[in-house]
Amino acid sequence: MPADRDVTAQLNARGDVAVVVPAAGAGVRLGPGAPKALRLLDGEPLLVHAVRRLAAAASVRMIVVAAPPADVDAVLTLLTPVAPVTVVAGGADRQESVAAALAAVPDDVPIVLVHDAARCLTPPSVVERVAAAVRDGADAVIPVLPVVDTIKEVDAGETVLGTVDRAVLRAVQTPQGFRAPVLRAAHAAAADSHTDDAGAVEKLGTPVRCVPGSDLALKITRPIDLALATHLLTLPDPDAPQAAPPGA
Ligand code: CTP
Ligand code: MG
C-alpha cells in the first residue's frame, strides 16, 4: 500500500457513496483470539487495512463501521488516524450489524456499499467499479469471480447427486452496492437471515448486476487466509499506475 500510511485520509465531501462496514463478528473460524476485525495482518488490524482502502476510493463520502459492542470506543480510537469514520455497535449476526450501520447513513447519500471488514485487501478500484455500476443505473451490484473448482451436489450421506454446471456460477464478494432506497427496502422486508445483502434485494425481485471482483478481495475466514493475505501484501499495488514499457 502507499507510503502515506500515517497520514489521515480525507474523504470526498462531494462523493455520492456511503460505505457500511460490518466488522462485529467474532472470527470463530480463525481460531481463538480477538474479534476478527481486530486481528493483526502485517502488524495492523484487518479493519485498518480495510478502511484505508475504502478511504482511498474517490467516490466515498462516508464510512460507517459496525464494531463489536464492547469495542466501539477502541475501534473509533484505532480508526481516527486512518480516516474519518462513524462507529456504531454491531448486532448478533451480520444482517443486524449492517442494519445498525445503515441507520447511521443520512438519506441524502444516493449510493450505499456494504463491505465486509474481513475482505480487508479489496482494492479501491473494485469499490469504484461497484459504485460506478450503481451510478450507471443498476439498483444492486455485486463483484464476482468465476468458480474454478468443479462443484458437486451431494445428499446427506455424501453421495454425489450430480455435477453443477460451473459456467453459470459466480463466487460473490463485497463491496456490494445499492441505490440507497433499494437497500433500505430490502433490509426492512428481510424476514429470514441472509449472508449477503444482494440476497435480500433478490427476494424483492430486483435485478442484481455483476461486475468483475478481485482475487485480492478474498475473505479472511480461516488461518490459511491470513497466511495468504500476508503474502498478497508483498505484491505490487494492483491500482498503481503501470510503468510504460521500455521504448513506448
Ligand atoms: N459480522 C458482523 N456482525 C456479526 C457477524 C459478522 O458485523 N454479528 C461481519 C464480520 O465482522 C465480517 C463479515 O460480517 O466482516 C463477514 O462475516 P464472517 O466472515 O463470517 O466473520 P465472522 O462472523 O467474524 O467469522 P466467523 O463466522 O468465523 O465467526
Ligand atoms: Mg460469521
PDB file of C-alpha atoms in Angstrom, residues 146-248:
ATOM      1  CA  PRO A 146     -15.755 -17.271 -11.892  1.00  0.00           C
ATOM      2  CA  VAL A 147     -15.882 -20.542  -9.951  1.00  0.00           C
ATOM      3  CA  VAL A 148     -12.689 -22.506 -10.596  1.00  0.00           C
ATOM      4  CA  ASP A 149     -13.452 -25.793  -8.809  1.00  0.00           C
ATOM      5  CA  THR A 150     -15.794 -28.466 -10.116  1.00  0.00           C
ATOM      6  CA  ILE A 151     -18.901 -28.276  -7.912  1.00  0.00           C
ATOM      7  CA  LYS A 152     -20.913 -31.378  -6.923  1.00  0.00           C
ATOM      8  CA  GLU A 153     -24.317 -31.538  -5.322  1.00  0.00           C
ATOM      9  CA  VAL A 154     -24.401 -34.262  -2.624  1.00  0.00           C
ATOM     10  CA  ASP A 155     -27.001 -35.877  -0.371  1.00  0.00           C
ATOM     11  CA  ALA A 156     -26.899 -36.141   3.420  1.00  0.00           C
ATOM     12  CA  GLY A 157     -24.725 -39.272   3.127  1.00  0.00           C
ATOM     13  CA  GLU A 158     -22.093 -37.519   0.976  1.00  0.00           C
ATOM     14  CA  THR A 159     -23.111 -39.417  -2.165  1.00  0.00           C
ATOM     15  CA  VAL A 160     -22.963 -37.323  -5.308  1.00  0.00           C
ATOM     16  CA  LEU A 161     -26.305 -36.365  -6.799  1.00  0.00           C
ATOM     17  CA  GLY A 162     -24.857 -34.517  -9.748  1.00  0.00           C
ATOM     18  CA  THR A 163     -22.335 -32.057 -11.134  1.00  0.00           C
ATOM     19  CA  VAL A 164     -23.374 -28.431 -11.296  1.00  0.00           C
ATOM     20  CA  ASP A 165     -22.531 -26.505 -14.483  1.00  0.00           C
ATOM     21  CA  ARG A 166     -19.952 -24.100 -13.091  1.00  0.00           C
ATOM     22  CA  ALA A 167     -20.129 -21.860 -16.177  1.00  0.00           C
ATOM     23  CA  VAL A 168     -23.309 -20.369 -14.734  1.00  0.00           C
ATOM     24  CA  LEU A 169     -21.931 -19.990 -11.199  1.00  0.00           C
ATOM     25  CA  ARG A 170     -20.182 -16.981  -9.656  1.00  0.00           C
ATOM     26  CA  ALA A 171     -18.378 -16.566  -6.343  1.00  0.00           C
ATOM     27  CA  VAL A 172     -19.618 -13.362  -4.731  1.00  0.00           C
ATOM     28  CA  GLN A 173     -17.501 -10.791  -2.894  1.00  0.00           C
ATOM     29  CA  THR A 174     -18.014  -7.379  -1.340  1.00  0.00           C
ATOM     30  CA  PRO A 175     -18.424  -4.419  -1.549  1.00  0.00           C
ATOM     31  CA  GLN A 176     -21.966  -4.884  -2.781  1.00  0.00           C
ATOM     32  CA  GLY A 177     -23.518  -1.655  -3.985  1.00  0.00           C
ATOM     33  CA  PHE A 178     -27.090  -0.390  -3.949  1.00  0.00           C
ATOM     34  CA  ARG A 179     -29.220   2.590  -4.640  1.00  0.00           C
ATOM     35  CA  ALA A 180     -29.786   3.561  -1.015  1.00  0.00           C
ATOM     36  CA  PRO A 181     -33.604   3.212  -1.017  1.00  0.00           C
ATOM     37  CA  VAL A 182     -33.295  -0.290  -2.524  1.00  0.00           C
ATOM     38  CA  LEU A 183     -31.013  -1.480   0.286  1.00  0.00           C
ATOM     39  CA  ARG A 184     -33.225   0.106   2.950  1.00  0.00           C
ATOM     40  CA  ALA A 185     -36.323  -1.553   1.481  1.00  0.00           C
ATOM     41  CA  ALA A 186     -34.582  -4.931   1.299  1.00  0.00           C
ATOM     42  CA  HIS A 187     -33.488  -4.735   4.915  1.00  0.00           C
ATOM     43  CA  ALA A 188     -36.922  -3.633   6.060  1.00  0.00           C
ATOM     44  CA  ALA A 189     -38.513  -6.577   4.215  1.00  0.00           C
ATOM     45  CA  ALA A 190     -35.952  -9.253   5.131  1.00  0.00           C
ATOM     46  CA  ALA A 191     -37.681 -11.863   7.250  1.00  0.00           C
ATOM     47  CA  ASP A 192     -35.038 -14.600   7.029  1.00  0.00           C
ATOM     48  CA  SER A 193     -31.400 -14.262   7.820  1.00  0.00           C
ATOM     49  CA  HIS A 194     -29.220 -13.712   4.757  1.00  0.00           C
ATOM     50  CA  THR A 195     -25.435 -13.849   4.400  1.00  0.00           C
ATOM     51  CA  ASP A 196     -25.255 -11.156   1.743  1.00  0.00           C
ATOM     52  CA  ASP A 197     -27.265  -8.033   1.131  1.00  0.00           C
ATOM     53  CA  ALA A 198     -27.872  -8.714  -2.548  1.00  0.00           C
ATOM     54  CA  GLY A 199     -29.727 -11.863  -1.428  1.00  0.00           C
ATOM     55  CA  ALA A 200     -32.287  -9.705   0.378  1.00  0.00           C
ATOM     56  CA  VAL A 201     -32.618  -7.473  -2.705  1.00  0.00           C
ATOM     57  CA  GLU A 202     -33.151 -10.523  -4.956  1.00  0.00           C
ATOM     58  CA  LYS A 203     -36.090 -11.557  -2.778  1.00  0.00           C
ATOM     59  CA  LEU A 204     -37.784  -8.268  -3.676  1.00  0.00           C
ATOM     60  CA  GLY A 205     -37.489  -9.260  -7.346  1.00  0.00           C
ATOM     61  CA  THR A 206     -34.957  -6.519  -8.052  1.00  0.00           C
ATOM     62  CA  PRO A 207     -32.296  -7.399 -10.650  1.00  0.00           C
ATOM     63  CA  VAL A 208     -28.723  -7.616  -9.358  1.00  0.00           C
ATOM     64  CA  ARG A 209     -25.873  -6.830 -11.773  1.00  0.00           C
ATOM     65  CA  CYS A 210     -22.448  -8.499 -11.635  1.00  0.00           C
ATOM     66  CA  VAL A 211     -19.126  -6.703 -12.176  1.00  0.00           C
ATOM     67  CA  PRO A 212     -15.632  -8.257 -12.003  1.00  0.00           C
ATOM     68  CA  GLY A 213     -14.303  -8.802  -8.481  1.00  0.00           C
ATOM     69  CA  SER A 214     -10.681  -9.304  -7.475  1.00  0.00           C
ATOM     70  CA  ASP A 215      -8.519 -12.094  -6.080  1.00  0.00           C
ATOM     71  CA  LEU A 216      -7.396  -9.516  -3.515  1.00  0.00           C
ATOM     72  CA  ALA A 217     -10.962  -9.239  -2.218  1.00  0.00           C
ATOM     73  CA  LEU A 218     -10.715 -12.680  -0.600  1.00  0.00           C
ATOM     74  CA  LYS A 219     -12.467 -13.018   2.741  1.00  0.00           C
ATOM     75  CA  ILE A 220     -10.195 -13.745   5.687  1.00  0.00           C
ATOM     76  CA  THR A 221     -12.045 -16.698   7.188  1.00  0.00           C
ATOM     77  CA  ARG A 222      -9.557 -19.424   8.224  1.00  0.00           C
ATOM     78  CA  PRO A 223      -5.908 -19.235   9.335  1.00  0.00           C
ATOM     79  CA  ILE A 224      -4.732 -20.121   5.815  1.00  0.00           C
ATOM     80  CA  ASP A 225      -6.416 -16.970   4.506  1.00  0.00           C
ATOM     81  CA  LEU A 226      -4.319 -14.851   6.882  1.00  0.00           C
ATOM     82  CA  ALA A 227      -1.180 -16.568   5.587  1.00  0.00           C
ATOM     83  CA  LEU A 228      -2.279 -15.903   2.014  1.00  0.00           C
ATOM     84  CA  ALA A 229      -3.103 -12.264   2.784  1.00  0.00           C
ATOM     85  CA  THR A 230       0.323 -11.779   4.372  1.00  0.00           C
ATOM     86  CA  HIS A 231       1.861 -12.872   1.080  1.00  0.00           C
ATOM     87  CA  LEU A 232      -0.530 -10.783  -1.025  1.00  0.00           C
ATOM     88  CA  LEU A 233       0.621  -7.665   0.844  1.00  0.00           C
ATOM     89  CA  THR A 234       4.111  -8.197  -0.587  1.00  0.00           C
ATOM     90  CA  LEU A 235       2.830  -7.985  -4.182  1.00  0.00           C
ATOM     91  CA  PRO A 236       2.761  -4.721  -6.162  1.00  0.00           C
ATOM     92  CA  ASP A 237      -0.237  -2.437  -5.561  1.00  0.00           C
ATOM     93  CA  PRO A 238      -2.796  -3.520  -8.205  1.00  0.00           C
ATOM     94  CA  ASP A 239      -4.110   0.039  -8.533  1.00  0.00           C
ATOM     95  CA  ALA A 240      -0.702   1.645  -9.044  1.00  0.00           C
ATOM     96  CA  PRO A 241      -0.295   3.249 -12.488  1.00  0.00           C
ATOM     97  CA  GLN A 242       1.505   0.856 -14.827  1.00  0.00           C
ATOM     98  CA  ALA A 243       5.011   1.876 -15.829  1.00  0.00           C
ATOM     99  CA  ALA A 244       5.284   2.480 -19.552  1.00  0.00           C
ATOM    100  CA  PRO A 245       7.030  -0.415 -21.311  1.00  0.00           C
ATOM    101  CA  PRO A 246      10.598   0.334 -22.474  1.00  0.00           C
ATOM    102  CA  GLY A 247      10.607   2.189 -25.779  1.00  0.00           C
ATOM    103  CA  ALA A 248       6.897   3.065 -25.529  1.00  0.00           C
TER     104      ALA A 248
END
